[in-house]
């Protein structure tokens, strides 16, 4: 492994493309290998053991391809980071979400978090907040349906709107003064516009930029940052149908080098 090795990005499906896009923007010399486990999504309704074993399959696969670090671009996988075995550094998007929110919030401010059931049930945002000094107060809400709808029915705006309301309204019922919302599932930045169409006063916090900063710091410290590649590529791997990436790639204006079925 050296500075020319690619960076791995994993998610249960298309959600982590929001992170891959940020990675390409912030560290344009890094080649990216992206694995989306579309066949087995949604992870958010699965047990800890299932999530750990599915995530380890992707980690092993990308390690064999020679990645130098892996961004866990899935909050549900990051929730169980302590349980994952890996020979390369894994970077958690949950820690990044807390870092991003803490940098824009007042001390003690209440912030909403929307995430999957597994992420909310295991209190991973609350634990990461404690670890970071507990500067903010979190109110969480889970959606068991939104990630799958985003993955498979991105054009169904009326269904998205209904499920967005269902997920966010309990947070605002609990604290109507909330103005900031952490997108604690990497699928959610794909529907930022749809969320703001329903709740225009909410500032949406996307952890992706902070997660890429954490990667950059790690690569600098270990002398693995690629300074001199002439342009990077994204290669996608999916356990599902290659066509399932189409709508999201179009919406994010991304064009990978190749999409490979695993
Ligand atoms: N994108 C994943 C996350 O950030 C979850 C989607 C799923 O439930 O599979 O948590």
PDB file of C-alpha atoms and ligand atoms in Angstrom:
ATOM      1  CA  UNK A   1       0.000   0.000   0.000  1.00  0.00           C
ATOM      2  CA  UNK A   2       1.279   3.484  -0.813  1.00  0.00           C
ATOM      3  CA  UNK A   3      -0.004   6.982  -1.548  1.00  0.00           C
ATOM      4  CA  UNK A   4      -1.208   5.890  -5.000  1.00  0.00           C
ATOM      5  CA  UNK A   5      -3.480   3.217  -3.513  1.00  0.00           C
ATOM      6  CA  UNK A   6      -7.212   3.960  -3.797  1.00  0.00           C
ATOM      7  CA  UNK A   7      -9.533   4.996  -0.972  1.00  0.00           C
ATOM      8  CA  UNK A   8     -12.445   2.642  -0.204  1.00  0.00           C
ATOM      9  CA  UNK A   9     -15.983   3.883   0.440  1.00  0.00           C
ATOM     10  CA  UNK A  10     -18.734   1.531   1.633  1.00  0.00           C
ATOM     11  CA  UNK A  11     -22.487   1.841   2.117  1.00  0.00           C
ATOM     12  CA  UNK A  12     -25.528  -0.413   2.083  1.00  0.00           C
ATOM     13  CA  UNK A  13     -26.545   1.088  -1.264  1.00  0.00           C
ATOM     14  CA  UNK A  14     -26.392   4.398  -3.129  1.00  0.00           C
ATOM     15  CA  UNK A  15     -26.239   6.652  -0.026  1.00  0.00           C
ATOM     16  CA  UNK A  16     -22.460   6.713   0.266  1.00  0.00           C
ATOM     17  CA  UNK A  17     -22.207   8.255  -3.190  1.00  0.00           C
ATOM     18  CA  UNK A  18     -22.850  11.564  -1.390  1.00  0.00           C
ATOM     19  CA  UNK A  19     -19.578  10.949   0.466  1.00  0.00           C
ATOM     20  CA  UNK A  20     -17.730   9.760  -2.658  1.00  0.00           C
ATOM     21  CA  UNK A  21     -18.788  12.982  -4.388  1.00  0.00           C
ATOM     22  CA  UNK A  22     -17.418  15.083  -1.530  1.00  0.00           C
ATOM     23  CA  UNK A  23     -14.212  13.022  -1.527  1.00  0.00           C
ATOM     24  CA  UNK A  24     -13.693  13.670  -5.220  1.00  0.00           C
ATOM     25  CA  UNK A  25     -14.280  17.390  -4.685  1.00  0.00           C
ATOM     26  CA  UNK A  26     -12.032  17.820  -1.623  1.00  0.00           C
ATOM     27  CA  UNK A  27      -9.246  15.334  -2.457  1.00  0.00           C
ATOM     28  CA  UNK A  28      -9.321  15.249  -6.261  1.00  0.00           C
ATOM     29  CA  UNK A  29      -6.143  13.169  -6.607  1.00  0.00           C
ATOM     30  CA  UNK A  30      -7.498  10.134  -4.782  1.00  0.00           C
ATOM     31  CA  UNK A  31      -8.838   7.163  -6.736  1.00  0.00           C
ATOM     32  CA  UNK A  32     -12.034   5.788  -5.193  1.00  0.00           C
ATOM     33  CA  UNK A  33     -13.356   2.230  -4.988  1.00  0.00           C
ATOM     34  CA  UNK A  34     -17.013   2.332  -3.899  1.00  0.00           C
ATOM     35  CA  UNK A  35     -18.949  -0.716  -2.699  1.00  0.00           C
ATOM     36  CA  UNK A  36     -22.743  -0.492  -2.324  1.00  0.00           C
ATOM     37  CA  UNK A  37     -24.422  -3.622  -0.946  1.00  0.00           C
ATOM     38  CA  UNK A  38     -27.712  -2.914  -2.729  1.00  0.00           C
ATOM     39  CA  UNK A  39     -28.851  -6.528  -2.626  1.00  0.00           C
ATOM     40  CA  UNK A  40     -28.883  -6.570   1.182  1.00  0.00           C
ATOM     41  CA  UNK A  41     -30.138  -3.076   1.921  1.00  0.00           C
ATOM     42  CA  UNK A  42     -31.780  -1.678   4.022  1.00  0.00           C
ATOM     43  CA  UNK A  43     -29.209  -2.333   6.735  1.00  0.00           C
ATOM     44  CA  UNK A  44     -31.089  -0.072   9.136  1.00  0.00           C
ATOM     45  CA  UNK A  45     -33.750  -2.705   9.865  1.00  0.00           C
ATOM     46  CA  UNK A  46     -31.205  -5.500  10.413  1.00  0.00           C
ATOM     47  CA  UNK A  47     -29.556  -6.866  13.591  1.00  0.00           C
ATOM     48  CA  UNK A  48     -26.077  -5.894  14.777  1.00  0.00           C
ATOM     49  CA  UNK A  49     -24.642  -9.309  13.822  1.00  0.00           C
ATOM     50  CA  UNK A  50     -26.034  -9.122  10.276  1.00  0.00           C
ATOM     51  CA  UNK A  51     -24.751  -5.577   9.768  1.00  0.00           C
ATOM     52  CA  UNK A  52     -21.264  -6.490  11.044  1.00  0.00           C
ATOM     53  CA  UNK A  53     -20.973  -9.557   8.827  1.00  0.00           C
ATOM     54  CA  UNK A  54     -22.261  -7.777   5.685  1.00  0.00           C
ATOM     55  CA  UNK A  55     -19.939  -4.813   6.313  1.00  0.00           C
ATOM     56  CA  UNK A  56     -16.936  -7.095   6.855  1.00  0.00           C
ATOM     57  CA  UNK A  57     -17.558  -8.736   3.481  1.00  0.00           C
ATOM     58  CA  UNK A  58     -17.255  -5.315   1.792  1.00  0.00           C
ATOM     59  CA  UNK A  59     -14.224  -4.351   3.899  1.00  0.00           C
ATOM     60  CA  UNK A  60     -12.407  -7.609   3.015  1.00  0.00           C
ATOM     61  CA  UNK A  61     -13.289  -7.184  -0.661  1.00  0.00           C
ATOM     62  CA  UNK A  62     -11.873  -3.662  -0.832  1.00  0.00           C
ATOM     63  CA  UNK A  63      -8.827  -4.583   1.245  1.00  0.00           C
ATOM     64  CA  UNK A  64      -8.014  -7.275  -1.303  1.00  0.00           C
ATOM     65  CA  UNK A  65      -8.186  -4.580  -3.959  1.00  0.00           C
ATOM     66  CA  UNK A  66      -5.486  -2.690  -2.040  1.00  0.00           C
ATOM     67  CA  UNK A  67      -7.286   0.317  -0.507  1.00  0.00           C
ATOM     68  CA  UNK A  68      -5.279   2.446   1.943  1.00  0.00           C
ATOM     69  CA  UNK A  69      -8.257   3.466   4.149  1.00  0.00           C
ATOM     70  CA  UNK A  70     -12.034   2.986   4.136  1.00  0.00           C
ATOM     71  CA  UNK A  71     -14.699   5.612   4.695  1.00  0.00           C
ATOM     72  CA  UNK A  72     -17.696   4.016   6.391  1.00  0.00           C
ATOM     73  CA  UNK A  73     -20.121   6.171   4.401  1.00  0.00           C
ATOM     74  CA  UNK A  74     -23.023   4.505   6.184  1.00  0.00           C
ATOM     75  CA  UNK A  75     -24.115   5.596   9.644  1.00  0.00           C
ATOM     76  CA  UNK A  76     -25.619   2.186  10.334  1.00  0.00           C
ATOM     77  CA  UNK A  77     -22.258   0.466   9.697  1.00  0.00           C
ATOM     78  CA  UNK A  78     -20.376   3.185  11.604  1.00  0.00           C
ATOM     79  CA  UNK A  79     -22.643   2.473  14.586  1.00  0.00           C
ATOM     80  CA  UNK A  80     -20.809  -0.860  14.954  1.00  0.00           C
ATOM     81  CA  UNK A  81     -17.269   0.330  14.070  1.00  0.00           C
ATOM     82  CA  UNK A  82     -15.852  -1.108  17.314  1.00  0.00           C
ATOM     83  CA  UNK A  83     -16.971  -4.602  16.226  1.00  0.00           C
ATOM     84  CA  UNK A  84     -15.468  -4.495  12.723  1.00  0.00           C
ATOM     85  CA  UNK A  85     -12.189  -6.202  11.838  1.00  0.00           C
ATOM     86  CA  UNK A  86     -10.039  -4.471   9.275  1.00  0.00           C
ATOM     87  CA  UNK A  87      -6.392  -4.213   8.294  1.00  0.00           C
ATOM     88  CA  UNK A  88      -6.807  -0.587   7.217  1.00  0.00           C
ATOM     89  CA  UNK A  89      -8.096   2.522   8.994  1.00  0.00           C
ATOM     90  CA  UNK A  90     -11.912   2.803   9.088  1.00  0.00           C
ATOM     91  CA  UNK A  91     -13.395   6.299   9.384  1.00  0.00           C
ATOM     92  CA  UNK A  92     -16.821   6.747  10.984  1.00  0.00           C
ATOM     93  CA  UNK A  93     -19.460   9.028   9.501  1.00  0.00           C
ATOM     94  CA  UNK A  94     -21.216   9.241  12.879  1.00  0.00           C
ATOM     95  CA  UNK A  95     -18.135  10.857  14.472  1.00  0.00           C
ATOM     96  CA  UNK A  96     -18.039  13.184  11.458  1.00  0.00           C
ATOM     97  CA  UNK A  97     -21.715  14.106  11.949  1.00  0.00           C
ATOM     98  CA  UNK A  98     -21.083  15.119  15.561  1.00  0.00           C
ATOM     99  CA  UNK A  99     -17.967  17.063  14.579  1.00  0.00           C
ATOM    100  CA  UNK A 100     -19.908  18.898  11.837  1.00  0.00           C
ATOM    101  CA  UNK A 101     -22.840  19.736  14.137  1.00  0.00           C
ATOM    102  CA  UNK A 102     -20.643  20.813  17.056  1.00  0.00           C
ATOM    103  CA  UNK A 103     -18.818  23.268  14.796  1.00  0.00           C
ATOM    104  CA  UNK A 104     -22.013  25.116  13.780  1.00  0.00           C
ATOM    105  CA  UNK A 105     -24.064  24.899  17.000  1.00  0.00           C
ATOM    106  CA  UNK A 106     -24.112  26.960  20.189  1.00  0.00           C
ATOM    107  CA  UNK A 107     -23.095  25.213  23.422  1.00  0.00           C
ATOM    108  CA  UNK A 108     -26.154  23.267  24.675  1.00  0.00           C
ATOM    109  CA  UNK A 109     -28.186  23.839  21.493  1.00  0.00           C
ATOM    110  CA  UNK A 110     -30.784  21.195  20.598  1.00  0.00           C
ATOM    111  CA  UNK A 111     -30.200  19.524  17.233  1.00  0.00           C
ATOM    112  CA  UNK A 112     -32.357  16.955  15.449  1.00  0.00           C
ATOM    113  CA  UNK A 113     -30.901  13.723  14.034  1.00  0.00           C
ATOM    114  CA  UNK A 114     -32.692  11.580  11.459  1.00  0.00           C
ATOM    115  CA  UNK A 115     -31.251   8.117  10.916  1.00  0.00           C
ATOM    116  CA  UNK A 116     -32.078   4.444  10.525  1.00  0.00           C
ATOM    117  CA  UNK A 117     -33.659   2.345  13.272  1.00  0.00           C
ATOM    118  CA  UNK A 118     -30.369   0.516  13.993  1.00  0.00           C
ATOM    119  CA  UNK A 119     -28.496   3.820  14.354  1.00  0.00           C
ATOM    120  CA  UNK A 120     -31.161   5.376  16.602  1.00  0.00           C
ATOM    121  CA  UNK A 121     -31.735   2.235  18.725  1.00  0.00           C
ATOM    122  CA  UNK A 122     -28.033   1.873  19.463  1.00  0.00           C
ATOM    123  CA  UNK A 123     -27.674   5.540  20.485  1.00  0.00           C
ATOM    124  CA  UNK A 124     -24.507   5.896  18.416  1.00  0.00           C
ATOM    125  CA  UNK A 125     -24.993   9.652  17.907  1.00  0.00           C
ATOM    126  CA  UNK A 126     -25.493  10.185  21.640  1.00  0.00           C
ATOM    127  CA  UNK A 127     -22.342   8.132  22.389  1.00  0.00           C
ATOM    128  CA  UNK A 128     -20.264  10.014  19.792  1.00  0.00           C
ATOM    129  CA  UNK A 129     -21.537  13.322  21.218  1.00  0.00           C
ATOM    130  CA  UNK A 130     -20.481  12.295  24.738  1.00  0.00           C
ATOM    131  CA  UNK A 131     -17.063  11.256  23.431  1.00  0.00           C
ATOM    132  CA  UNK A 132     -16.675  14.666  21.773  1.00  0.00           C
ATOM    133  CA  UNK A 133     -17.472  16.528  25.002  1.00  0.00           C
ATOM    134  CA  UNK A 134     -21.285  16.627  24.819  1.00  0.00           C
ATOM    135  CA  UNK A 135     -21.524  20.212  23.490  1.00  0.00           C
ATOM    136  CA  UNK A 136     -24.958  19.706  21.912  1.00  0.00           C
ATOM    137  CA  UNK A 137     -28.291  18.144  22.842  1.00  0.00           C
ATOM    138  CA  UNK A 138     -29.670  15.567  20.419  1.00  0.00           C
ATOM    139  CA  UNK A 139     -33.240  14.600  19.566  1.00  0.00           C
ATOM    140  CA  UNK A 140     -33.300  11.556  17.287  1.00  0.00           C
ATOM    141  CA  UNK A 141     -35.928  10.049  15.029  1.00  0.00           C
ATOM    142  CA  UNK A 142     -35.746   6.918  12.865  1.00  0.00           C
ATOM    143  CA  UNK A 143     -37.205   6.070   9.482  1.00  0.00           C
ATOM    144  CA  UNK A 144     -37.561   2.414   8.571  1.00  0.00           C
ATOM    145  CA  UNK A 145     -38.675   3.186   5.005  1.00  0.00           C
ATOM    146  CA  UNK A 146     -36.921   6.302   3.624  1.00  0.00           C
ATOM    147  CA  UNK A 147     -33.499   4.774   2.754  1.00  0.00           C
ATOM    148  CA  UNK A 148     -35.121   2.045   0.659  1.00  0.00           C
ATOM    149  CA  UNK A 149     -37.440   4.523  -1.094  1.00  0.00           C
ATOM    150  CA  UNK A 150     -34.420   6.711  -1.919  1.00  0.00           C
ATOM    151  CA  UNK A 151     -32.523   3.662  -3.201  1.00  0.00           C
ATOM    152  CA  UNK A 152     -35.342   2.338  -5.369  1.00  0.00           C
ATOM    153  CA  UNK A 153     -38.062   4.984  -5.889  1.00  0.00           C
ATOM    154  CA  UNK A 154     -36.223   8.297  -5.986  1.00  0.00           C
ATOM    155  CA  UNK A 155     -38.749   9.797  -8.378  1.00  0.00           C
ATOM    156  CA  UNK A 156     -41.755   9.126  -6.139  1.00  0.00           C
ATOM    157  CA  UNK A 157     -41.872  12.645  -4.668  1.00  0.00           C
ATOM    158  CA  UNK A 158     -45.254  12.273  -2.944  1.00  0.00           C
ATOM    159  CA  UNK A 159     -44.127   9.126  -1.089  1.00  0.00           C
ATOM    160  CA  UNK A 160     -40.833  10.822  -0.152  1.00  0.00           C
ATOM    161  CA  UNK A 161     -42.731  13.856   1.176  1.00  0.00           C
ATOM    162  CA  UNK A 162     -45.059  11.699   3.281  1.00  0.00           C
ATOM    163  CA  UNK A 163     -42.143   9.762   4.809  1.00  0.00           C
ATOM    164  CA  UNK A 164     -40.055  12.913   5.371  1.00  0.00           C
ATOM    165  CA  UNK A 165     -42.932  14.384   7.445  1.00  0.00           C
ATOM    166  CA  UNK A 166     -43.404  11.129   9.317  1.00  0.00           C
ATOM    167  CA  UNK A 167     -39.706  11.050  10.291  1.00  0.00           C
ATOM    168  CA  UNK A 168     -39.068  14.727  11.119  1.00  0.00           C
ATOM    169  CA  UNK A 169     -42.336  15.827  12.770  1.00  0.00           C
ATOM    170  CA  UNK A 170     -41.691  13.917  16.062  1.00  0.00           C
ATOM    171  CA  UNK A 171     -38.458  15.921  16.497  1.00  0.00           C
ATOM    172  CA  UNK A 172     -40.235  19.249  15.996  1.00  0.00           C
ATOM    173  CA  UNK A 173     -43.104  18.143  18.265  1.00  0.00           C
ATOM    174  CA  UNK A 174     -40.555  17.514  21.008  1.00  0.00           C
ATOM    175  CA  UNK A 175     -38.726  20.807  20.467  1.00  0.00           C
ATOM    176  CA  UNK A 176     -40.345  23.323  18.083  1.00  0.00           C
ATOM    177  CA  UNK A 177     -37.344  25.686  18.416  1.00  0.00           C
ATOM    178  CA  UNK A 178     -35.044  23.328  16.494  1.00  0.00           C
ATOM    179  CA  UNK A 179     -33.455  24.841  13.372  1.00  0.00           C
ATOM    180  CA  UNK A 180     -30.658  22.331  12.670  1.00  0.00           C
ATOM    181  CA  UNK A 181     -30.936  18.734  11.563  1.00  0.00           C
ATOM    182  CA  UNK A 182     -28.125  16.174  11.193  1.00  0.00           C
ATOM    183  CA  UNK A 183     -28.634  13.905   8.185  1.00  0.00           C
ATOM    184  CA  UNK A 184     -27.627  10.771  10.098  1.00  0.00           C
ATOM    185  CA  UNK A 185     -28.114   8.417   7.156  1.00  0.00           C
ATOM    186  CA  UNK A 186     -26.007   8.898   4.043  1.00  0.00           C
ATOM    187  CA  UNK A 187     -29.050   8.385   1.813  1.00  0.00           C
ATOM    188  CA  UNK A 188     -30.641  11.578   3.165  1.00  0.00           C
ATOM    189  CA  UNK A 189     -28.353  14.197   1.514  1.00  0.00           C
ATOM    190  CA  UNK A 190     -29.679  12.857  -1.816  1.00  0.00           C
ATOM    191  CA  UNK A 191     -33.112  14.299  -0.870  1.00  0.00           C
ATOM    192  CA  UNK A 192     -31.947  17.590   0.679  1.00  0.00           C
ATOM    193  CA  UNK A 193     -34.172  19.607  -1.679  1.00  0.00           C
ATOM    194  CA  UNK A 194     -37.206  17.474  -0.876  1.00  0.00           C
ATOM    195  CA  UNK A 195     -36.594  17.877   2.897  1.00  0.00           C
ATOM    196  CA  UNK A 196     -36.179  21.644   2.579  1.00  0.00           C
ATOM    197  CA  UNK A 197     -39.312  21.859   0.419  1.00  0.00           C
ATOM    198  CA  UNK A 198     -41.276  20.549   3.433  1.00  0.00           C
ATOM    199  CA  UNK A 199     -39.172  22.264   6.149  1.00  0.00           C
ATOM    200  CA  UNK A 200     -37.502  25.346   4.583  1.00  0.00           C
ATOM    201  CA  UNK A 201     -36.368  26.676   8.000  1.00  0.00           C
ATOM    202  CA  UNK A 202     -34.197  23.618   8.789  1.00  0.00           C
ATOM    203  CA  UNK A 203     -30.434  23.883   8.239  1.00  0.00           C
ATOM    204  CA  UNK A 204     -29.383  20.451   7.096  1.00  0.00           C
ATOM    205  CA  UNK A 205     -26.042  19.161   8.379  1.00  0.00           C
ATOM    206  CA  UNK A 206     -24.388  16.701   6.001  1.00  0.00           C
ATOM    207  CA  UNK A 207     -21.429  14.924   7.699  1.00  0.00           C
ATOM    208  CA  UNK A 208     -19.649  14.135   4.390  1.00  0.00           C
ATOM    209  CA  UNK A 209     -17.255  17.120   4.311  1.00  0.00           C
ATOM    210  CA  UNK A 210     -16.080  16.468   7.897  1.00  0.00           C
ATOM    211  CA  UNK A 211     -15.617  12.774   7.181  1.00  0.00           C
ATOM    212  CA  UNK A 212     -13.383  13.609   4.211  1.00  0.00           C
ATOM    213  CA  UNK A 213     -11.407  16.041   6.429  1.00  0.00           C
ATOM    214  CA  UNK A 214     -10.867  13.199   8.914  1.00  0.00           C
ATOM    215  CA  UNK A 215      -9.568  11.051   6.050  1.00  0.00           C
ATOM    216  CA  UNK A 216      -7.281  13.851   4.816  1.00  0.00           C
ATOM    217  CA  UNK A 217      -5.801  14.281   8.324  1.00  0.00           C
ATOM    218  CA  UNK A 218      -5.163  10.541   8.576  1.00  0.00           C
ATOM    219  CA  UNK A 219      -3.559  10.331   5.116  1.00  0.00           C
ATOM    220  CA  UNK A 220      -1.333  13.321   5.898  1.00  0.00           C
ATOM    221  CA  UNK A 221      -0.220  11.879   9.240  1.00  0.00           C
ATOM    222  CA  UNK A 222       0.675   8.552   7.609  1.00  0.00           C
ATOM    223  CA  UNK A 223       2.231  10.080   4.487  1.00  0.00           C
ATOM    224  CA  UNK A 224      -0.397   8.376   2.321  1.00  0.00           C
ATOM    225  CA  UNK A 225      -1.987  11.505   0.790  1.00  0.00           C
ATOM    226  CA  UNK A 226      -1.748  11.473  -2.996  1.00  0.00           C
ATOM    227  CA  UNK A 227      -0.439  14.861  -4.180  1.00  0.00           C
ATOM    228  CA  UNK A 228       0.501  14.081  -7.706  1.00  0.00           C
ATOM    229  CA  UNK A 229      -2.006  11.871  -9.455  1.00  0.00           C
ATOM    230  CA  UNK A 230      -3.322  13.485 -12.608  1.00  0.00           C
ATOM    231  CA  UNK A 231      -7.055  13.167 -12.014  1.00  0.00           C
ATOM    232  CA  UNK A 232      -8.918  10.489 -10.089  1.00  0.00           C
ATOM    233  CA  UNK A 233     -11.425   7.793 -10.999  1.00  0.00           C
ATOM    234  CA  UNK A 234     -14.390   6.269  -9.194  1.00  0.00           C
ATOM    235  CA  UNK A 235     -15.040   2.571  -9.718  1.00  0.00           C
ATOM    236  CA  UNK A 236     -18.303   1.182  -8.360  1.00  0.00           C
ATOM    237  CA  UNK A 237     -18.999  -2.327  -7.080  1.00  0.00           C
ATOM    238  CA  UNK A 238     -22.514  -3.473  -6.258  1.00  0.00           C
ATOM    239  CA  UNK A 239     -24.076  -6.700  -5.033  1.00  0.00           C
ATOM    240  CA  UNK A 240     -27.317  -5.666  -6.734  1.00  0.00           C
ATOM    241  CA  UNK A 241     -28.351  -4.582 -10.185  1.00  0.00           C
ATOM    242  CA  UNK A 242     -26.022  -2.039 -11.829  1.00  0.00           C
ATOM    243  CA  UNK A 243     -29.055  -0.045 -13.034  1.00  0.00           C
ATOM    244  CA  UNK A 244     -30.047   0.759  -9.419  1.00  0.00           C
ATOM    245  CA  UNK A 245     -27.296   3.393  -9.318  1.00  0.00           C
ATOM    246  CA  UNK A 246     -28.614   5.252 -12.373  1.00  0.00           C
ATOM    247  CA  UNK A 247     -31.038   7.771 -10.850  1.00  0.00           C
ATOM    248  CA  UNK A 248     -28.763   8.733  -7.957  1.00  0.00           C
ATOM    249  CA  UNK A 249     -25.703   9.113 -10.191  1.00  0.00           C
ATOM    250  CA  UNK A 250     -27.757  11.345 -12.450  1.00  0.00           C
ATOM    251  CA  UNK A 251     -29.088  13.418  -9.543  1.00  0.00           C
ATOM    252  CA  UNK A 252     -25.576  13.832  -8.065  1.00  0.00           C
ATOM    253  CA  UNK A 253     -24.087  14.410 -11.546  1.00  0.00           C
ATOM    254  CA  UNK A 254     -21.481  11.696 -11.104  1.00  0.00           C
ATOM    255  CA  UNK A 255     -20.044   9.458 -13.793  1.00  0.00           C
ATOM    256  CA  UNK A 256     -17.980   6.502 -12.585  1.00  0.00           C
ATOM    257  CA  UNK A 257     -15.344   4.773 -14.660  1.00  0.00           C
ATOM    258  CA  UNK A 258     -17.191   1.449 -14.359  1.00  0.00           C
ATOM    259  CA  UNK A 259     -19.973  -0.297 -12.428  1.00  0.00           C
ATOM    260  CA  UNK A 260     -19.121  -3.905 -11.561  1.00  0.00           C
ATOM    261  CA  UNK A 261     -21.446  -6.528 -10.182  1.00  0.00           C
ATOM    262  CA  UNK A 262     -19.990  -8.528  -7.274  1.00  0.00           C
TER     263      UNK A 262
HETATM  264  N1  LIG B   1     -27.087   4.743   4.200  1.00  0.00           N
HETATM  265  C1  LIG B   1     -27.186   4.020   5.412  1.00  0.00           C
HETATM  266  C2  LIG B   1     -26.840   4.887   6.606  1.00  0.00           C
HETATM  267  O1  LIG B   1     -26.167   5.876   6.477  1.00  0.00           O
HETATM  268  C3  LIG B   1     -28.408   3.243   5.721  1.00  0.00           C
HETATM  269  C4  LIG B   1     -29.385   2.789   4.716  1.00  0.00           C
HETATM  270  C5  LIG B   1     -29.962   1.421   5.036  1.00  0.00           C
HETATM  271  O2  LIG B   1     -30.824   1.294   5.929  1.00  0.00           O
HETATM  272  O3  LIG B   1     -29.488   0.476   4.412  1.00  0.00           O
HETATM  273  O4  LIG B   1     -27.212   4.563   7.714  1.00  0.00           O
END
